[in-house]
CSV table of C-alpha atoms in Angstrom, one decimal:
chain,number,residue,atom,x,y,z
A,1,UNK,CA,-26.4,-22.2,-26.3
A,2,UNK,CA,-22.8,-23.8,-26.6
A,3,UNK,CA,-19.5,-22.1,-25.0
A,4,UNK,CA,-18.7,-21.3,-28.6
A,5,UNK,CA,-21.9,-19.0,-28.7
A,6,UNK,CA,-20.8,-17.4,-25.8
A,7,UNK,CA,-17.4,-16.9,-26.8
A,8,UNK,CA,-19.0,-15.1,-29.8
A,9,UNK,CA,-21.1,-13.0,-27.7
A,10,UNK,CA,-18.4,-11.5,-25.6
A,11,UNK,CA,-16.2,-11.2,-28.5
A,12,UNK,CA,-18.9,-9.0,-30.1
A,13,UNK,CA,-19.6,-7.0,-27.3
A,14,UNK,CA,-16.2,-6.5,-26.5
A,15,UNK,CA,-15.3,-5.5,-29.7
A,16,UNK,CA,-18.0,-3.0,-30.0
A,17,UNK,CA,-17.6,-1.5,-26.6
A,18,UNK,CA,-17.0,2.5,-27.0
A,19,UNK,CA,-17.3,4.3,-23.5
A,20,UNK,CA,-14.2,3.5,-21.8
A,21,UNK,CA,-10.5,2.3,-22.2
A,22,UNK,CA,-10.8,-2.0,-22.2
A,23,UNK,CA,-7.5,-3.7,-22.7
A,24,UNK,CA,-8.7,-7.4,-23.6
A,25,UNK,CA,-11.1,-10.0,-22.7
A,26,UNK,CA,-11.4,-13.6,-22.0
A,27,UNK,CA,-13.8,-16.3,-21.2
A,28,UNK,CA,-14.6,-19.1,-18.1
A,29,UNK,CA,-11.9,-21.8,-17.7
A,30,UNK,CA,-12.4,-25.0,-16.3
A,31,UNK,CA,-14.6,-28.1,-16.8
A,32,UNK,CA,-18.7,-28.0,-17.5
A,33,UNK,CA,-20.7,-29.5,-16.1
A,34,UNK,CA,-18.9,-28.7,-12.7
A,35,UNK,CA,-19.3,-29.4,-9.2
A,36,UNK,CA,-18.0,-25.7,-8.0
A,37,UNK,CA,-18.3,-22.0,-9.6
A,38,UNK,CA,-16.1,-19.4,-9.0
A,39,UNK,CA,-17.1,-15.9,-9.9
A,40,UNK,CA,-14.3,-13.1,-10.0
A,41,UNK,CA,-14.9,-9.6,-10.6
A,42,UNK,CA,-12.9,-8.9,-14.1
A,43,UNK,CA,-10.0,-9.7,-15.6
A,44,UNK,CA,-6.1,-8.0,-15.4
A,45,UNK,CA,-3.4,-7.4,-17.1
A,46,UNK,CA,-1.9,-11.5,-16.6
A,47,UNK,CA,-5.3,-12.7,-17.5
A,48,UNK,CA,-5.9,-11.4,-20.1
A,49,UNK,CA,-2.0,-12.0,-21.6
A,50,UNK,CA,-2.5,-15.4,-20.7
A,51,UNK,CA,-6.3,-16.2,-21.5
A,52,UNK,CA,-7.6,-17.5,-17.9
A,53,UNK,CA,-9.0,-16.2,-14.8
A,54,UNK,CA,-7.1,-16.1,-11.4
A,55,UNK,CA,-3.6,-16.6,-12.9
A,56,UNK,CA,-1.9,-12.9,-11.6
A,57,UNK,CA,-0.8,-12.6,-8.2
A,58,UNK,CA,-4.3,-13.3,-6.7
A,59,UNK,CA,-4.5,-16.5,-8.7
A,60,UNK,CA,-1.3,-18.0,-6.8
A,61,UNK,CA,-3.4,-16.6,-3.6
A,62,UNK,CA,-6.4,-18.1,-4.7
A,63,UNK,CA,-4.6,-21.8,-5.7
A,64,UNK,CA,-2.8,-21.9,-2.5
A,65,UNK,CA,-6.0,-22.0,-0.3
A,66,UNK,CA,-7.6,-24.2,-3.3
A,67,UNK,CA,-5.0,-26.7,-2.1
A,68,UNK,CA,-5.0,-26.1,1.5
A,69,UNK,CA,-8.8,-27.5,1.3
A,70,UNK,CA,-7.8,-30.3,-1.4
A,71,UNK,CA,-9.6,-29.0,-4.3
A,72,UNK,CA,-8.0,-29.0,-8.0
A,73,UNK,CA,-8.0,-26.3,-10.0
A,74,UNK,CA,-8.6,-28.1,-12.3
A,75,UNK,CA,-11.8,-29.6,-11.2
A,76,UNK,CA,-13.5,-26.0,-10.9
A,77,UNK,CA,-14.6,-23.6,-13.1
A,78,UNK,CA,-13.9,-20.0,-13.0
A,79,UNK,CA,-15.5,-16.7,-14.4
A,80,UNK,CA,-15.7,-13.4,-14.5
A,81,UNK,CA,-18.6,-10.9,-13.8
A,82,UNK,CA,-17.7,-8.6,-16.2
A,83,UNK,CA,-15.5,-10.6,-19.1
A,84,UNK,CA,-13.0,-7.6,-20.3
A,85,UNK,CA,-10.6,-5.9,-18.4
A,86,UNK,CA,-11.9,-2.3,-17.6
A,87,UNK,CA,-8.3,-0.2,-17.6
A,88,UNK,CA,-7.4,3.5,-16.7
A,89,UNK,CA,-5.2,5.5,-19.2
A,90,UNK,CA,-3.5,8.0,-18.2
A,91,UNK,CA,-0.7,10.2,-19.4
A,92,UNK,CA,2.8,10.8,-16.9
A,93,UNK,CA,4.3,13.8,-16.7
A,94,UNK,CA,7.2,12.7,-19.2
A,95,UNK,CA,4.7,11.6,-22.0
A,96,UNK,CA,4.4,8.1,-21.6
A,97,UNK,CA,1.3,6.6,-20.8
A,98,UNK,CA,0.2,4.6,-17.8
A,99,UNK,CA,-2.4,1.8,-18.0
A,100,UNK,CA,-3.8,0.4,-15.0
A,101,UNK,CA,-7.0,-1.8,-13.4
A,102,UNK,CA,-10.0,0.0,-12.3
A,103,UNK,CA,-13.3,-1.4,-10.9
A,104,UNK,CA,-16.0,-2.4,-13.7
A,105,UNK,CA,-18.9,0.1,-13.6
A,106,UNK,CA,-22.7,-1.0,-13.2
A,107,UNK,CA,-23.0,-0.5,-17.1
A,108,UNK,CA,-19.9,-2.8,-18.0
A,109,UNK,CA,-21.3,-5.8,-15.8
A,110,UNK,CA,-24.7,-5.2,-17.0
A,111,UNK,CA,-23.4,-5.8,-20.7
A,112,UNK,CA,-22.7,-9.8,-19.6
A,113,UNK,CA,-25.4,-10.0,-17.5
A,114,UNK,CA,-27.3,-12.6,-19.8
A,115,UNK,CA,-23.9,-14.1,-20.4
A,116,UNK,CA,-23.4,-15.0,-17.1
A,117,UNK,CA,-26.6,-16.5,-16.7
A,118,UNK,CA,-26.2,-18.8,-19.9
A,119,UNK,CA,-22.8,-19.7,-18.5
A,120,UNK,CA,-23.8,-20.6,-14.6
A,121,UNK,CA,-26.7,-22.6,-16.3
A,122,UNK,CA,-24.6,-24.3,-18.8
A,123,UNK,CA,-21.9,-25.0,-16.1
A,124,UNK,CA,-24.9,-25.9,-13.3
A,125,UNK,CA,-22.6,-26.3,-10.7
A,126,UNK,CA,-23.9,-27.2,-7.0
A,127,UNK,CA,-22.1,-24.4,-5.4
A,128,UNK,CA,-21.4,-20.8,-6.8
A,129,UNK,CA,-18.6,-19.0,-4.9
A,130,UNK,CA,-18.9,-15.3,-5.4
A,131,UNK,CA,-15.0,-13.8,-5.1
A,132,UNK,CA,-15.4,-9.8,-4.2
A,133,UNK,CA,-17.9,-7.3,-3.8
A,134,UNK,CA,-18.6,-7.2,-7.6
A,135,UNK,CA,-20.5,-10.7,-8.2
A,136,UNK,CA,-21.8,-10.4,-4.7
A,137,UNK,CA,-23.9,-7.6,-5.9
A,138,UNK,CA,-24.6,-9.2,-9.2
A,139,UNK,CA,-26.2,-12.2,-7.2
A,140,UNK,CA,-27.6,-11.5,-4.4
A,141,UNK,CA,-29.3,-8.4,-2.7
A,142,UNK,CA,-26.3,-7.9,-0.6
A,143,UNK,CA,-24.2,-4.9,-0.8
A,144,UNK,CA,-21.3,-5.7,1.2
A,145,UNK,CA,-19.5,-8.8,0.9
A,146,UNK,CA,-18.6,-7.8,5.0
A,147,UNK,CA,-21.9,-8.2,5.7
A,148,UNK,CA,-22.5,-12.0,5.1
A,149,UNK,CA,-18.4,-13.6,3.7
A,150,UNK,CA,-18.8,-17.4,4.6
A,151,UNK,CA,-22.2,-17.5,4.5
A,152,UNK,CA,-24.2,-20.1,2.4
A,153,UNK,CA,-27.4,-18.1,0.5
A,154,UNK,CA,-29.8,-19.2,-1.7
A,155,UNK,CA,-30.7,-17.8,-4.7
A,156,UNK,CA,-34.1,-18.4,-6.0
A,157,UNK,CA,-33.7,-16.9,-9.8
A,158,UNK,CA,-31.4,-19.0,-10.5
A,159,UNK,CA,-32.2,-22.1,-8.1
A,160,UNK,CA,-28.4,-22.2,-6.8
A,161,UNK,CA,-26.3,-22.1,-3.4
A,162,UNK,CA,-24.2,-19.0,-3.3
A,163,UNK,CA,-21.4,-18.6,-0.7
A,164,UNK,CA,-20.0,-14.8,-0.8
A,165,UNK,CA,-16.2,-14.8,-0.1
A,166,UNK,CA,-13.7,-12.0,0.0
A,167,UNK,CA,-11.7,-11.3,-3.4
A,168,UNK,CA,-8.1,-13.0,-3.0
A,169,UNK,CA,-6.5,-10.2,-4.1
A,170,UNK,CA,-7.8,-8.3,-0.6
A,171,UNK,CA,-5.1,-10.3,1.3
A,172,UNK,CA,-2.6,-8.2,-0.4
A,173,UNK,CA,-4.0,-5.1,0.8
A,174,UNK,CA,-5.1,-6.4,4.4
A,175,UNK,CA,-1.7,-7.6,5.6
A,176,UNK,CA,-2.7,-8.0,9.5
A,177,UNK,CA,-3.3,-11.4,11.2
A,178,UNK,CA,-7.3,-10.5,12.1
A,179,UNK,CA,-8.3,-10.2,8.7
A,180,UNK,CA,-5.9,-13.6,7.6
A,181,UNK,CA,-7.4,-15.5,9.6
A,182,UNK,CA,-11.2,-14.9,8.9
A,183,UNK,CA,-10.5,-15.2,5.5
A,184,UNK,CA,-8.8,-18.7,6.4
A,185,UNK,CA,-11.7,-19.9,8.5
A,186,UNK,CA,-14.1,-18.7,5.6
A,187,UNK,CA,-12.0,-21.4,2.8
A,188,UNK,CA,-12.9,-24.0,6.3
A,189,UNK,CA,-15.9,-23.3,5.8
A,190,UNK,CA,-16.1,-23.9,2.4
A,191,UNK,CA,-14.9,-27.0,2.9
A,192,UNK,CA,-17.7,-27.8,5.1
A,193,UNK,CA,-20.4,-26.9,3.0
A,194,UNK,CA,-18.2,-28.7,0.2
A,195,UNK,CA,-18.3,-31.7,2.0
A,196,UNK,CA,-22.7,-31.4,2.6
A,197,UNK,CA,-23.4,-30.8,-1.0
């Protein structure tokens, strides 16, 4: 199984999918083998213009603490959990119609579960950082990335370190200091385990 194969298989699944508005897909950027894995949830409306993860307005979130911690971008990789973008259509009240983002459902991610897979083991990175609810679900048994952000878990299907952040794109909708600053000291400690591994 080559990246090419997997570009394929999303490709064909994509292009086949039926039972619900998708506007796009793409695929994992970054270097494999790597040392890091970052799993998103889906991709937007930037992504998918621009054919990589984390490159909207939670990407500039996402690179800014990347620095702060002195990782480079691009020395990570960086994926999806579900590899199209899952969209809402909707008509407005003067005709013209109105596409936004909406969560992927259980179905969706369980289209790319096998995708996934191939991809974390081709990439067999020593950490995989979870970014949202979404992959949190996907791998672990947690169901609330609240319940253990920060945290370093192991995963025994798939024999890696997981460490459940919260999605960078919740800064924009949790604006007080509290919640800034635990997601702060959860990049720290990233760092940290970054620096055990």
């Amino acid at each position: 199984m080559t990246l090419e194969d997997l570009k394929f298989d999303i490709r064909e699944i994509c292009n086949n999918y039926k039972k619900d508005f998708i506007g796009g897909w793409i695929t994992g950027d970054g270097p494999i083998p790597c040392h890091i894995l970052f799993i998103g949830e889906a991709p937007g409306k930037t992504e998918v213009e621009q054919g990589k993860p984390f490159v909207g307005v939670a990407g500039k979130n996402f690179e800014y603490y990347l620095n702060m911690i002195d990782v480079k971008r691009s020395s990570i990789r960086i994926t999806n959990t579900c590899y199209f973008r899952p969209i809402k259509v909707k008509e407005t009240k003067n005709g013209k119609k109105s596409i936004s983002n909406r969560t992927p459902k259980v179905s969706e991610i369980n289209l790319f579960n096998d995708i996934l897979d191939k991809e974390i083991s081709l990439a067999d990175p020593k950490l995989i950082v979870t970014l949202g609810n979404i992959p949190l679900k996907r791998l672990t048994n947690f169901k609330s990335i609240g319940q253990c952000h920060g945290e370093i878990i192991f995963n025994n299907y798939i024999n890696k370190y997981i460490f459940p952040m919260y999605h960078p794109s919740a800064l924009t909708y949790n604006r007080n200091d509290t919640f800034k600053n635990m997601y702060l000291q959860d990049w720290l400690k990233l760092k940290e385990t970054l620096d055990k591994i």
